[in-house]
mmCIF file of C-alpha atoms in Angstrom:
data_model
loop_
_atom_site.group_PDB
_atom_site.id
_atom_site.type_symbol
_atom_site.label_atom_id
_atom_site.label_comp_id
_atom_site.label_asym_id
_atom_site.label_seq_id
_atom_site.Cartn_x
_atom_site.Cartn_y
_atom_site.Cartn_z
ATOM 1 C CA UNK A 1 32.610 10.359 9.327
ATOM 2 C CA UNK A 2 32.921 13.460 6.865
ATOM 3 C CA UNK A 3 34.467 11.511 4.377
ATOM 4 C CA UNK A 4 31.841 9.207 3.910
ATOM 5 C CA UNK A 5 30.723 8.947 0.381
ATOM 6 C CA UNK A 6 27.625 7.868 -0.801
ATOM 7 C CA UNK A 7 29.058 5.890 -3.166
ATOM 8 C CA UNK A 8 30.743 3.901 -0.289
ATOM 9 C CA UNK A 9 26.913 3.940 1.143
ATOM 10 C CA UNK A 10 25.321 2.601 -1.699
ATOM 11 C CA UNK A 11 27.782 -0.242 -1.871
ATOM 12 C CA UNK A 12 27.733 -0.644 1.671
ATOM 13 C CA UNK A 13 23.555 -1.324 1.334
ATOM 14 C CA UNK A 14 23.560 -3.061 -1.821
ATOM 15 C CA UNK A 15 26.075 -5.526 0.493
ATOM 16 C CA UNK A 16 23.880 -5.772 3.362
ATOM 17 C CA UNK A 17 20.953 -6.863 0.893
ATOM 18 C CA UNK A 18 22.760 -9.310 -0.590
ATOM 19 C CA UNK A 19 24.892 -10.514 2.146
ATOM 20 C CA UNK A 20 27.625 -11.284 -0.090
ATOM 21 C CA UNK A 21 30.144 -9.575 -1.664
ATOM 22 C CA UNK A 22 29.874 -11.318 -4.919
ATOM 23 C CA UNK A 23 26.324 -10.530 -5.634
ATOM 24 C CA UNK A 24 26.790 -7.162 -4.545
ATOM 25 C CA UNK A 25 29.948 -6.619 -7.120
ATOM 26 C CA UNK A 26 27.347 -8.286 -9.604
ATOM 27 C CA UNK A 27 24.601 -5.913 -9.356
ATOM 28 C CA UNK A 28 26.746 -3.093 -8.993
ATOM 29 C CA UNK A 29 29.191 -3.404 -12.168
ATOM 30 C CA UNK A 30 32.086 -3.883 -9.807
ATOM 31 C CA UNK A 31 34.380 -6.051 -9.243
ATOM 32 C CA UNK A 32 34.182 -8.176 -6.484
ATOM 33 C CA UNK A 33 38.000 -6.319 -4.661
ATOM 34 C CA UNK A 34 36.776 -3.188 -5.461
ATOM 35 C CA UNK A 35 33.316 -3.643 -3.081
ATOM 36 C CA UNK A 36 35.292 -4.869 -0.592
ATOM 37 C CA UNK A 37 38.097 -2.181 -0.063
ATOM 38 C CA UNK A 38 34.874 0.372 -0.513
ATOM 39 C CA UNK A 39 33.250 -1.601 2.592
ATOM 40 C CA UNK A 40 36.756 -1.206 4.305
ATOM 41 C CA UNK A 41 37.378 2.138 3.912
ATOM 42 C CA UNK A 42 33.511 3.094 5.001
ATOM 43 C CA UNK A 43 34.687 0.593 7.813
ATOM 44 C CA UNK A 44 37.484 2.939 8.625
ATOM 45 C CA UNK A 45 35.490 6.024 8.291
ATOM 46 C CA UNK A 46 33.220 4.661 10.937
ATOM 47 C CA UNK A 47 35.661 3.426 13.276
ATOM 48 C CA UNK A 48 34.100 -0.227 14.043
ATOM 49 C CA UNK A 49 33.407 -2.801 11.346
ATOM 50 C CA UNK A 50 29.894 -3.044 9.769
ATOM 51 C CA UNK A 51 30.209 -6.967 8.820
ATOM 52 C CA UNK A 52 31.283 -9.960 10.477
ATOM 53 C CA UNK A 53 32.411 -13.279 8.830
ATOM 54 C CA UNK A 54 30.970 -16.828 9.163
ATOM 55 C CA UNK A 55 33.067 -19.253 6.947
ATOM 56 C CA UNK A 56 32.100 -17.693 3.548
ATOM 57 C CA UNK A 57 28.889 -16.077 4.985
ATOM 58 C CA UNK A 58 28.541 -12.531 6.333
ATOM 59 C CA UNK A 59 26.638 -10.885 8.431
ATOM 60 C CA UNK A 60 25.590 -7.695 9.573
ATOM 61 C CA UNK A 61 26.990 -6.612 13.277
ATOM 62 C CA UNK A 62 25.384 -4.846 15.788
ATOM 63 C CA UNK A 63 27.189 -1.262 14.685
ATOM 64 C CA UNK A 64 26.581 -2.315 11.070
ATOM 65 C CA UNK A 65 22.352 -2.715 11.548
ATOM 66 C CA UNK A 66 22.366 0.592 13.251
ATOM 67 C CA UNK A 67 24.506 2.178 10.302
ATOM 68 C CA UNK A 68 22.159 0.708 7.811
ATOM 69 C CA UNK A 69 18.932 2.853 8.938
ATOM 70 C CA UNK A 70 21.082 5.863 8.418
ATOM 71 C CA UNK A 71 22.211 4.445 5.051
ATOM 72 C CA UNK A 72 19.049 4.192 3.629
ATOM 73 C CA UNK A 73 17.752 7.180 4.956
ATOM 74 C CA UNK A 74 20.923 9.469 3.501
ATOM 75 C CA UNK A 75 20.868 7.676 0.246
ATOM 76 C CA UNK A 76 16.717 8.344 0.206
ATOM 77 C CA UNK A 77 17.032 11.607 0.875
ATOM 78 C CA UNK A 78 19.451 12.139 -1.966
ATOM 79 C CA UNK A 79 17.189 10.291 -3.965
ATOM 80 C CA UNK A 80 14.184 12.920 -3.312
ATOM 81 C CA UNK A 81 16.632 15.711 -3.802
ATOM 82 C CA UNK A 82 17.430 14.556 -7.200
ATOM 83 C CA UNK A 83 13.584 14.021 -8.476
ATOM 84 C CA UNK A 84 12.790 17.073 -7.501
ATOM 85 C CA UNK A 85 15.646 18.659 -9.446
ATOM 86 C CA UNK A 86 14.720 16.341 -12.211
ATOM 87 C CA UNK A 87 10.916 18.045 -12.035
ATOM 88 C CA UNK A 88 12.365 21.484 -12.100
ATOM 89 C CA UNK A 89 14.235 20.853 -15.176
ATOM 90 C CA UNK A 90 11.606 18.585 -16.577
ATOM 91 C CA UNK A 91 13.846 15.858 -17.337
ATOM 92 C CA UNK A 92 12.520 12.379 -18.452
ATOM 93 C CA UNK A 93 15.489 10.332 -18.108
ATOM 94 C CA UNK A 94 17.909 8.412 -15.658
ATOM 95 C CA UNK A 95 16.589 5.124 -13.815
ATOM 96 C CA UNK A 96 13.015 4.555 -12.864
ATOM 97 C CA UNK A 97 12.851 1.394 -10.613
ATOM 98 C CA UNK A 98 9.302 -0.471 -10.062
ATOM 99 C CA UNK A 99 8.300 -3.124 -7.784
ATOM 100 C CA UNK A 100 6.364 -5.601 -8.532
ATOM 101 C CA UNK A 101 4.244 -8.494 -7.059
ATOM 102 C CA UNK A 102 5.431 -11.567 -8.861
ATOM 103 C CA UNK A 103 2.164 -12.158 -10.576
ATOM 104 C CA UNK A 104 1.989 -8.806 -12.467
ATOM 105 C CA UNK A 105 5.031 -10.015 -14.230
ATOM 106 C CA UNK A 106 2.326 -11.722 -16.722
ATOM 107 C CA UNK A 107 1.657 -8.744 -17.939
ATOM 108 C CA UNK A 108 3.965 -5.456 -16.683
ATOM 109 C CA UNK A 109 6.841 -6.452 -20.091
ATOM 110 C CA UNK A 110 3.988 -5.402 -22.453
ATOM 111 C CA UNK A 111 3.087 -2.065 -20.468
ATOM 112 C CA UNK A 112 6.640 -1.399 -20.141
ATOM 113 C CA UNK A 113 7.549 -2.166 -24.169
ATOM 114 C CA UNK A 114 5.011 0.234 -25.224
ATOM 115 C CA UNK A 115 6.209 2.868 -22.512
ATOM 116 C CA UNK A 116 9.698 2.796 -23.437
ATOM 117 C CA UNK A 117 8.885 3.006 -26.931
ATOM 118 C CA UNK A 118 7.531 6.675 -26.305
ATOM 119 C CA UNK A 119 10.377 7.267 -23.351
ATOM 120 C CA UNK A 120 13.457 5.783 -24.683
ATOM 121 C CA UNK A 121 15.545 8.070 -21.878
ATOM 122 C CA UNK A 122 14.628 5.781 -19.022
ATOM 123 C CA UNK A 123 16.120 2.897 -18.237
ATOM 124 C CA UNK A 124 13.712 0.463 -15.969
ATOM 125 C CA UNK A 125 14.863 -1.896 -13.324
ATOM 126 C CA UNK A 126 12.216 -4.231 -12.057
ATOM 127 C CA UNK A 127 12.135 -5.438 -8.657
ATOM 128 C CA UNK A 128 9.815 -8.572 -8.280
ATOM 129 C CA UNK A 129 9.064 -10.425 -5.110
ATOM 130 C CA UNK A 130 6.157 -12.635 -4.107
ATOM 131 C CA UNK A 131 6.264 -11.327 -0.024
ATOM 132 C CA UNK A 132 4.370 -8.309 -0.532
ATOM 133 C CA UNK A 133 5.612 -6.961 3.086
ATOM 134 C CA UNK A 134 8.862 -7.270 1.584
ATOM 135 C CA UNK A 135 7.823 -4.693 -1.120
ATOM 136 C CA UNK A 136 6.261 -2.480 0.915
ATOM 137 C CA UNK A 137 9.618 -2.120 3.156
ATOM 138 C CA UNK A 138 11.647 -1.253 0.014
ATOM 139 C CA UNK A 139 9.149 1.065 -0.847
ATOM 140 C CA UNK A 140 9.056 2.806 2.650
ATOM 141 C CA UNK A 141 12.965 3.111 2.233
ATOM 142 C CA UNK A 142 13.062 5.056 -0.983
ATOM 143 C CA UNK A 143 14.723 1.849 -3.136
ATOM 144 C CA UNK A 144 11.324 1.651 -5.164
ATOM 145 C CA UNK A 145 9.822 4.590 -7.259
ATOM 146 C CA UNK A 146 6.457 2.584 -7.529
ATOM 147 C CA UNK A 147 4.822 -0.330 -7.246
ATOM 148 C CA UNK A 148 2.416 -2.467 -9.024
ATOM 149 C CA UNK A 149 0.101 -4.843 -6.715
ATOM 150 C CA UNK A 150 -3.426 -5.502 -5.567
ATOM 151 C CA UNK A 151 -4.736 -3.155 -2.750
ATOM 152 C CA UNK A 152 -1.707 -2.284 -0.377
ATOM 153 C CA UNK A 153 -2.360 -3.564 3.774
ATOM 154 C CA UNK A 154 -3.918 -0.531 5.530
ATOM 155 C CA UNK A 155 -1.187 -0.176 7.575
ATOM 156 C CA UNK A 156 0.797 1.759 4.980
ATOM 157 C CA UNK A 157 0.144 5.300 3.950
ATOM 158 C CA UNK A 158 0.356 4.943 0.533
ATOM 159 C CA UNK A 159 -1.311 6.143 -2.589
ATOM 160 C CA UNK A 160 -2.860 3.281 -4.336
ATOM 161 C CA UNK A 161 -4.467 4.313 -7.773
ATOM 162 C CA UNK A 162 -6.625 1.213 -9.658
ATOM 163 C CA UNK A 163 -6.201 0.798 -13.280
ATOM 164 C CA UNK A 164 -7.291 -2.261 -14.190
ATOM 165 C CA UNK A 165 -9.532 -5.262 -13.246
ATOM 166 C CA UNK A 166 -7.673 -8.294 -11.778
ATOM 167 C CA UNK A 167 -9.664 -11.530 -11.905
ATOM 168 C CA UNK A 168 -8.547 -14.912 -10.074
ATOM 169 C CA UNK A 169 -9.680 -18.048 -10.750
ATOM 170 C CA UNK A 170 -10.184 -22.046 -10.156
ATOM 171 C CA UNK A 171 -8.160 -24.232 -12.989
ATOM 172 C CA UNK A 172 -8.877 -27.846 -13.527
ATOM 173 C CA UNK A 173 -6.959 -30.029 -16.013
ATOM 174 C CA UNK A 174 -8.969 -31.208 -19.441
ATOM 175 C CA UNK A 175 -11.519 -34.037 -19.067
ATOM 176 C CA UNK A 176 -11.908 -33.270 -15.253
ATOM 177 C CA UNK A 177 -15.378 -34.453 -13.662
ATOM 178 C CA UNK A 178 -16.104 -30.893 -12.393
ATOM 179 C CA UNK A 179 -16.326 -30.033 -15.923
ATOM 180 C CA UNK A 180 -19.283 -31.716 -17.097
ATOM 181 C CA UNK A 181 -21.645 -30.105 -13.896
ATOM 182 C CA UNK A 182 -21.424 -26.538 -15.678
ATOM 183 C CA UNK A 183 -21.611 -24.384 -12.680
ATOM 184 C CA UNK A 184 -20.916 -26.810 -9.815
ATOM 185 C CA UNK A 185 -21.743 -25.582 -6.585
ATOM 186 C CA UNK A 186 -19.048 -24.728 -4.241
ATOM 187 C CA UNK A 187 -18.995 -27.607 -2.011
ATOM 188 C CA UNK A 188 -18.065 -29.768 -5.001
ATOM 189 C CA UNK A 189 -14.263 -28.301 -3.810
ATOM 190 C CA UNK A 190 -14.770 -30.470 -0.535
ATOM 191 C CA UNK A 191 -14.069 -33.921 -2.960
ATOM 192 C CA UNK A 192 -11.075 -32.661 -4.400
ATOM 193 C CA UNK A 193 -7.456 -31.339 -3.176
ATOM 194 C CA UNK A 194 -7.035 -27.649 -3.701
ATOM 195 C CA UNK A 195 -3.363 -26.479 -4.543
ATOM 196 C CA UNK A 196 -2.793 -23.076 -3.544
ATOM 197 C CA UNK A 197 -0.023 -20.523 -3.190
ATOM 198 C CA UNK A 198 1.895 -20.032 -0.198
ATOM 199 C CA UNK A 199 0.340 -18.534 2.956
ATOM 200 C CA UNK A 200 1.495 -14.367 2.396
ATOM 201 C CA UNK A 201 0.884 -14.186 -1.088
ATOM 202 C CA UNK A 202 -1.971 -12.199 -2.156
ATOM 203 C CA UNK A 203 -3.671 -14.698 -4.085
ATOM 204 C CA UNK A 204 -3.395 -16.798 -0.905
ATOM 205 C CA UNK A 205 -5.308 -14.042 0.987
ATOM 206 C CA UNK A 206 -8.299 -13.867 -1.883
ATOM 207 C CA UNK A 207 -8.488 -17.404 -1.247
ATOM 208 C CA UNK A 208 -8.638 -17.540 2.166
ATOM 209 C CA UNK A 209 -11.282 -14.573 2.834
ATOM 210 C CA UNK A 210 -13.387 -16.456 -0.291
ATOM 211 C CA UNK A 211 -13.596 -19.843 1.226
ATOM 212 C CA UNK A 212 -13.754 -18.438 5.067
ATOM 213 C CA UNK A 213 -17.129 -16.212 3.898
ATOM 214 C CA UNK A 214 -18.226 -19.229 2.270
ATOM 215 C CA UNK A 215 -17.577 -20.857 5.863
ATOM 216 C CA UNK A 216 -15.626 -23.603 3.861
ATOM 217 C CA UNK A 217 -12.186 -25.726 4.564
ATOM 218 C CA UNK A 218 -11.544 -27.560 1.927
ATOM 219 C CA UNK A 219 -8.501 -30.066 1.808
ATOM 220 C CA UNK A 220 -4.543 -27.836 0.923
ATOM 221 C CA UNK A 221 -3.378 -30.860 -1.103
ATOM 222 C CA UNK A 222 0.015 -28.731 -2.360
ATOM 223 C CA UNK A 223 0.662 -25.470 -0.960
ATOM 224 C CA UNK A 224 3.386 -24.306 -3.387
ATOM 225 C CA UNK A 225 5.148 -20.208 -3.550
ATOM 226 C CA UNK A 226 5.431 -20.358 -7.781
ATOM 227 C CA UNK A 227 2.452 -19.911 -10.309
ATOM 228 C CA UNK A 228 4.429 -22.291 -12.564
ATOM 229 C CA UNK A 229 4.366 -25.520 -10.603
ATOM 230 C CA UNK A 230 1.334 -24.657 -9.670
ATOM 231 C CA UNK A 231 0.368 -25.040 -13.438
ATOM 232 C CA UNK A 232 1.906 -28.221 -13.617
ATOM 233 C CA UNK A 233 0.620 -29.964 -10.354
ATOM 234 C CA UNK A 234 -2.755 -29.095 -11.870
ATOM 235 C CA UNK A 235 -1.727 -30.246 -15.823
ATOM 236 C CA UNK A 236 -0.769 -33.316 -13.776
ATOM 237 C CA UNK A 237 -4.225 -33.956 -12.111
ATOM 238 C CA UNK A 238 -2.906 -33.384 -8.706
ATOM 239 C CA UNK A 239 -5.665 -31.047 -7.736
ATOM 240 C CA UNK A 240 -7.759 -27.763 -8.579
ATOM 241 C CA UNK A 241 -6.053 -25.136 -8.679
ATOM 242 C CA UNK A 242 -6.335 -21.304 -8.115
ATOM 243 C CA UNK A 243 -4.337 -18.565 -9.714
ATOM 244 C CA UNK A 244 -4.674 -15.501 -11.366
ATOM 245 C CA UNK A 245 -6.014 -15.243 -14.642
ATOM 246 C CA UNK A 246 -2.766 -13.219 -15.826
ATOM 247 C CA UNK A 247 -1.114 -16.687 -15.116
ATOM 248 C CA UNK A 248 -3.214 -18.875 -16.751
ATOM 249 C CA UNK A 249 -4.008 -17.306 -19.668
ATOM 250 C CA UNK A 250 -1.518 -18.856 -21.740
ATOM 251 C CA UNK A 251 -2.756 -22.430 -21.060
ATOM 252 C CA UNK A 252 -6.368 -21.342 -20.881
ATOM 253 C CA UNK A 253 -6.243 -20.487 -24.838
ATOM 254 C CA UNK A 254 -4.557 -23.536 -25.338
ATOM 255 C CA UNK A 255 -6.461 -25.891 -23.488
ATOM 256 C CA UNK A 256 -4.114 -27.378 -21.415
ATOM 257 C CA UNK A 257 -6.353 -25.663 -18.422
ATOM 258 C CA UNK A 258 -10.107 -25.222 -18.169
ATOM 259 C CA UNK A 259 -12.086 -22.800 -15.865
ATOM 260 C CA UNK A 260 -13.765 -24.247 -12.914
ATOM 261 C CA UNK A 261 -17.190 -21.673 -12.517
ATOM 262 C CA UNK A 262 -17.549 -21.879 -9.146
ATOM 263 C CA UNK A 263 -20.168 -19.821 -7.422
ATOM 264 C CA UNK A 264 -19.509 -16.109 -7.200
ATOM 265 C CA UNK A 265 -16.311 -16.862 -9.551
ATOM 266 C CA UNK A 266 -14.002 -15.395 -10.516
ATOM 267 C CA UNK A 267 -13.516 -13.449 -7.991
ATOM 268 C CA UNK A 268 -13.172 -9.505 -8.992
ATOM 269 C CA UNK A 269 -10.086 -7.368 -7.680
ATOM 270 C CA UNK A 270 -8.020 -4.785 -8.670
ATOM 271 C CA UNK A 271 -4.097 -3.962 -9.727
ATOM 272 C CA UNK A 272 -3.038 -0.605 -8.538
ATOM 273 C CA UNK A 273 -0.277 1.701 -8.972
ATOM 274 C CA UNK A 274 1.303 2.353 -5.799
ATOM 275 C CA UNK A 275 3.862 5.140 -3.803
ATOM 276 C CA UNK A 276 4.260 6.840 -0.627
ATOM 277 C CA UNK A 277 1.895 9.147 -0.058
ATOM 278 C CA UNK A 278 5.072 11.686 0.794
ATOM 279 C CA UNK A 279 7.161 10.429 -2.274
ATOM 280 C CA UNK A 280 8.269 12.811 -4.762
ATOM 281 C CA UNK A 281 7.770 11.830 -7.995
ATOM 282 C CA UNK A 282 10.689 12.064 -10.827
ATOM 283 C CA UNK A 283 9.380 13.128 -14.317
ATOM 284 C CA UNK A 284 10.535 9.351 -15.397
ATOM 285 C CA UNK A 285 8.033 7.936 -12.528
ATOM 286 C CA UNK A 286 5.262 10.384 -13.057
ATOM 287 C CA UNK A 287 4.944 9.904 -16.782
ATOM 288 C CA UNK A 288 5.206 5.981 -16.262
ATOM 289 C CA UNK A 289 1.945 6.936 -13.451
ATOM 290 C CA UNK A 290 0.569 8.695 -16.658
ATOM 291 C CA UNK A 291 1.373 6.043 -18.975
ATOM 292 C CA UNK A 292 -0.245 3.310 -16.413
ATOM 293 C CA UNK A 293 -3.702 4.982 -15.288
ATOM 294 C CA UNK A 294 -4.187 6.082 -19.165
ATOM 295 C CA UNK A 295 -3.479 2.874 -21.263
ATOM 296 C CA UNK A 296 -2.575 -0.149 -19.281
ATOM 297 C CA UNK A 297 -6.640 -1.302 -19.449
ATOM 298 C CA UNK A 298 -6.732 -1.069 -23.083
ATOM 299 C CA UNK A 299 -3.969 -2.852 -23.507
ATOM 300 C CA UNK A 300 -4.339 -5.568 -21.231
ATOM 301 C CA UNK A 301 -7.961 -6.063 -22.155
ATOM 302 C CA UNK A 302 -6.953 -6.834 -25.601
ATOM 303 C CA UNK A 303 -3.937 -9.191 -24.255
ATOM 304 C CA UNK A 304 -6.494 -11.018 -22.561
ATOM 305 C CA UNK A 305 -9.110 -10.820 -24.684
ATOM 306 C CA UNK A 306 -9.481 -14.580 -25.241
ATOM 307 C CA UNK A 307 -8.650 -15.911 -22.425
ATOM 308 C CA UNK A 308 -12.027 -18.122 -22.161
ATOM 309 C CA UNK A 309 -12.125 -19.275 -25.462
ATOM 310 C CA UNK A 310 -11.254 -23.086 -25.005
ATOM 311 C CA UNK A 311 -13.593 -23.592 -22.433
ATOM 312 C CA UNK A 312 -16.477 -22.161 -24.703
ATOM 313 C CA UNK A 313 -16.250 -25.773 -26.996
#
């Protein structure tokens, strides 16, 4: 296998991800022939084949799951051995890729406006996903610089640093009877159906260790994996609702959405920037690190600023 590239490898694992040879050629620039005679010729390097055909699906073979540990791990070394290059030379530029739970997407395009505006040399891909085990896997294999999420699972050695407050809330549509009680005490939430995100999700998990402290089990009316229909179930009247304030903000200042004040609401976390503890940083990913711990409060306190208003009439 000495003539392995890792340009054959990188195609190769963009491939497996995908599990198509369309999306692959899509997120690489290529064209869809020219992934597939790269995948052949890595195919011949290796002497078996790495994918196996069912109808137009693909899959991975036995040889081919094997390969892709070694993959990543080649293509992750080179990785390291070209940020630490990068810090010798003190470059700032080339591609910094973050991951992101979906729910920090409310807010991450402002950070990252303001950052590229002072580091126009890097170009940012974002890589958002609402499994947060997911994220933590492409972290561990070098395909994300860093992360932005609530407090990483323990299981992990990673570096998690907090830079801002992250609040969650209950949402009730306008003219909802909870609203006239002021602060209505938590077992009000027994008489109504609770619409929640999808059992993995970290909002999920808030929600879960709230209402199991509270020894409470209210009725799941719609258990549903986007923030957006969760908006409009609750718009609807389909149930209360409970998000993070990042999502709601929008319709909060509009009044589409009211607060619910629960007791001991809203509940307080944080939103952390996140890498491997044994990561090498590039300049790019170290001065967005910077950029993050330094400013991102500021500026998402005054993004967010009023956020309660409507519910103040």
């Amino acid at each position: 296998m000495r003539s392995v590239t890792f340009r054959q490898l990188r195609v190769f694992t963009e491939v497996a991800r995908q599990l198509s040879f369309s999306r692959a050629a899509e997120v690489l620039h290529l064209s869809p022939p020219a992934v597939t005679m790269q995948v052949k010729e890595l195919e011949g390097h290796v002497g078996m084949p790495l994918f196996e055909r069912q109808g137009r699906n693909i899959q991975l073979t036995m040889g081919g799951e094997y390969f892709l540990v070694y993959a990543k791990r080649l293509l992750s070394t080179l990785k390291d051995a070209d940020n630490v290059m990068a810090r010798f030379k003190g470059v700032q530029t080339g591609v910094l890729t973050i991951g992101l739970i979906s729910t920090a997407g409310y807010f991450l395009p402002q950070l990252l406006a303001r950052f590229r505006a002072e580091h126009p040399g890097v170009d940012v891909k974002l890589d958002v996903t609402r499994d947060i085990t997911k994220l933590m896997a492409r972290m561990h294999s070098n395909e994300i610089d860093l992360a932005v999420m609530g407090r990483p699972p323990k299981e992990y050695a990673m570096r998690a640093e907090p830079f801002a407050g992250h609040a969650m809330v209950f949402v009730c549509p306008p003219g909802h009877p909870l609203l006239g009680v002021g602060h209505p005490p938590l077992n009000a939430l027994m008489n109504h159906p609770l619409i929640a995100r999808e059992v993995g999700s970290e909002v999920r998990e808030v929600l879960d260790a709230y209402l199991k402290h509270h020894q409470m089990a209210p009725r799941i009316g719609m258990e549903i994996a986007s923030n957006e229909t969760i908006k409009a179930a609750v718009t609807a009247g389909l149930g209360i609702g409970f998000l993070s304030l990042h999502a709601v903000a929008p319709e909060l200042r509009n009044g589409l959405l009211h607060l619910v004040d629960f007791e001991g609401t809203p509940l307080r976390r944080t939103w952390n920037i996140v890498h491997e503890v044994s990561k090498v940083l590039s300049p790019a990913a170290e001065a967005f690190r910077y950029f993050v711990l330094e400013h991102a409060e500021n500026i998402m306190g005054t993004q967010d600023s009023t956020v309660q208003a409507p519910n103040a009439a």
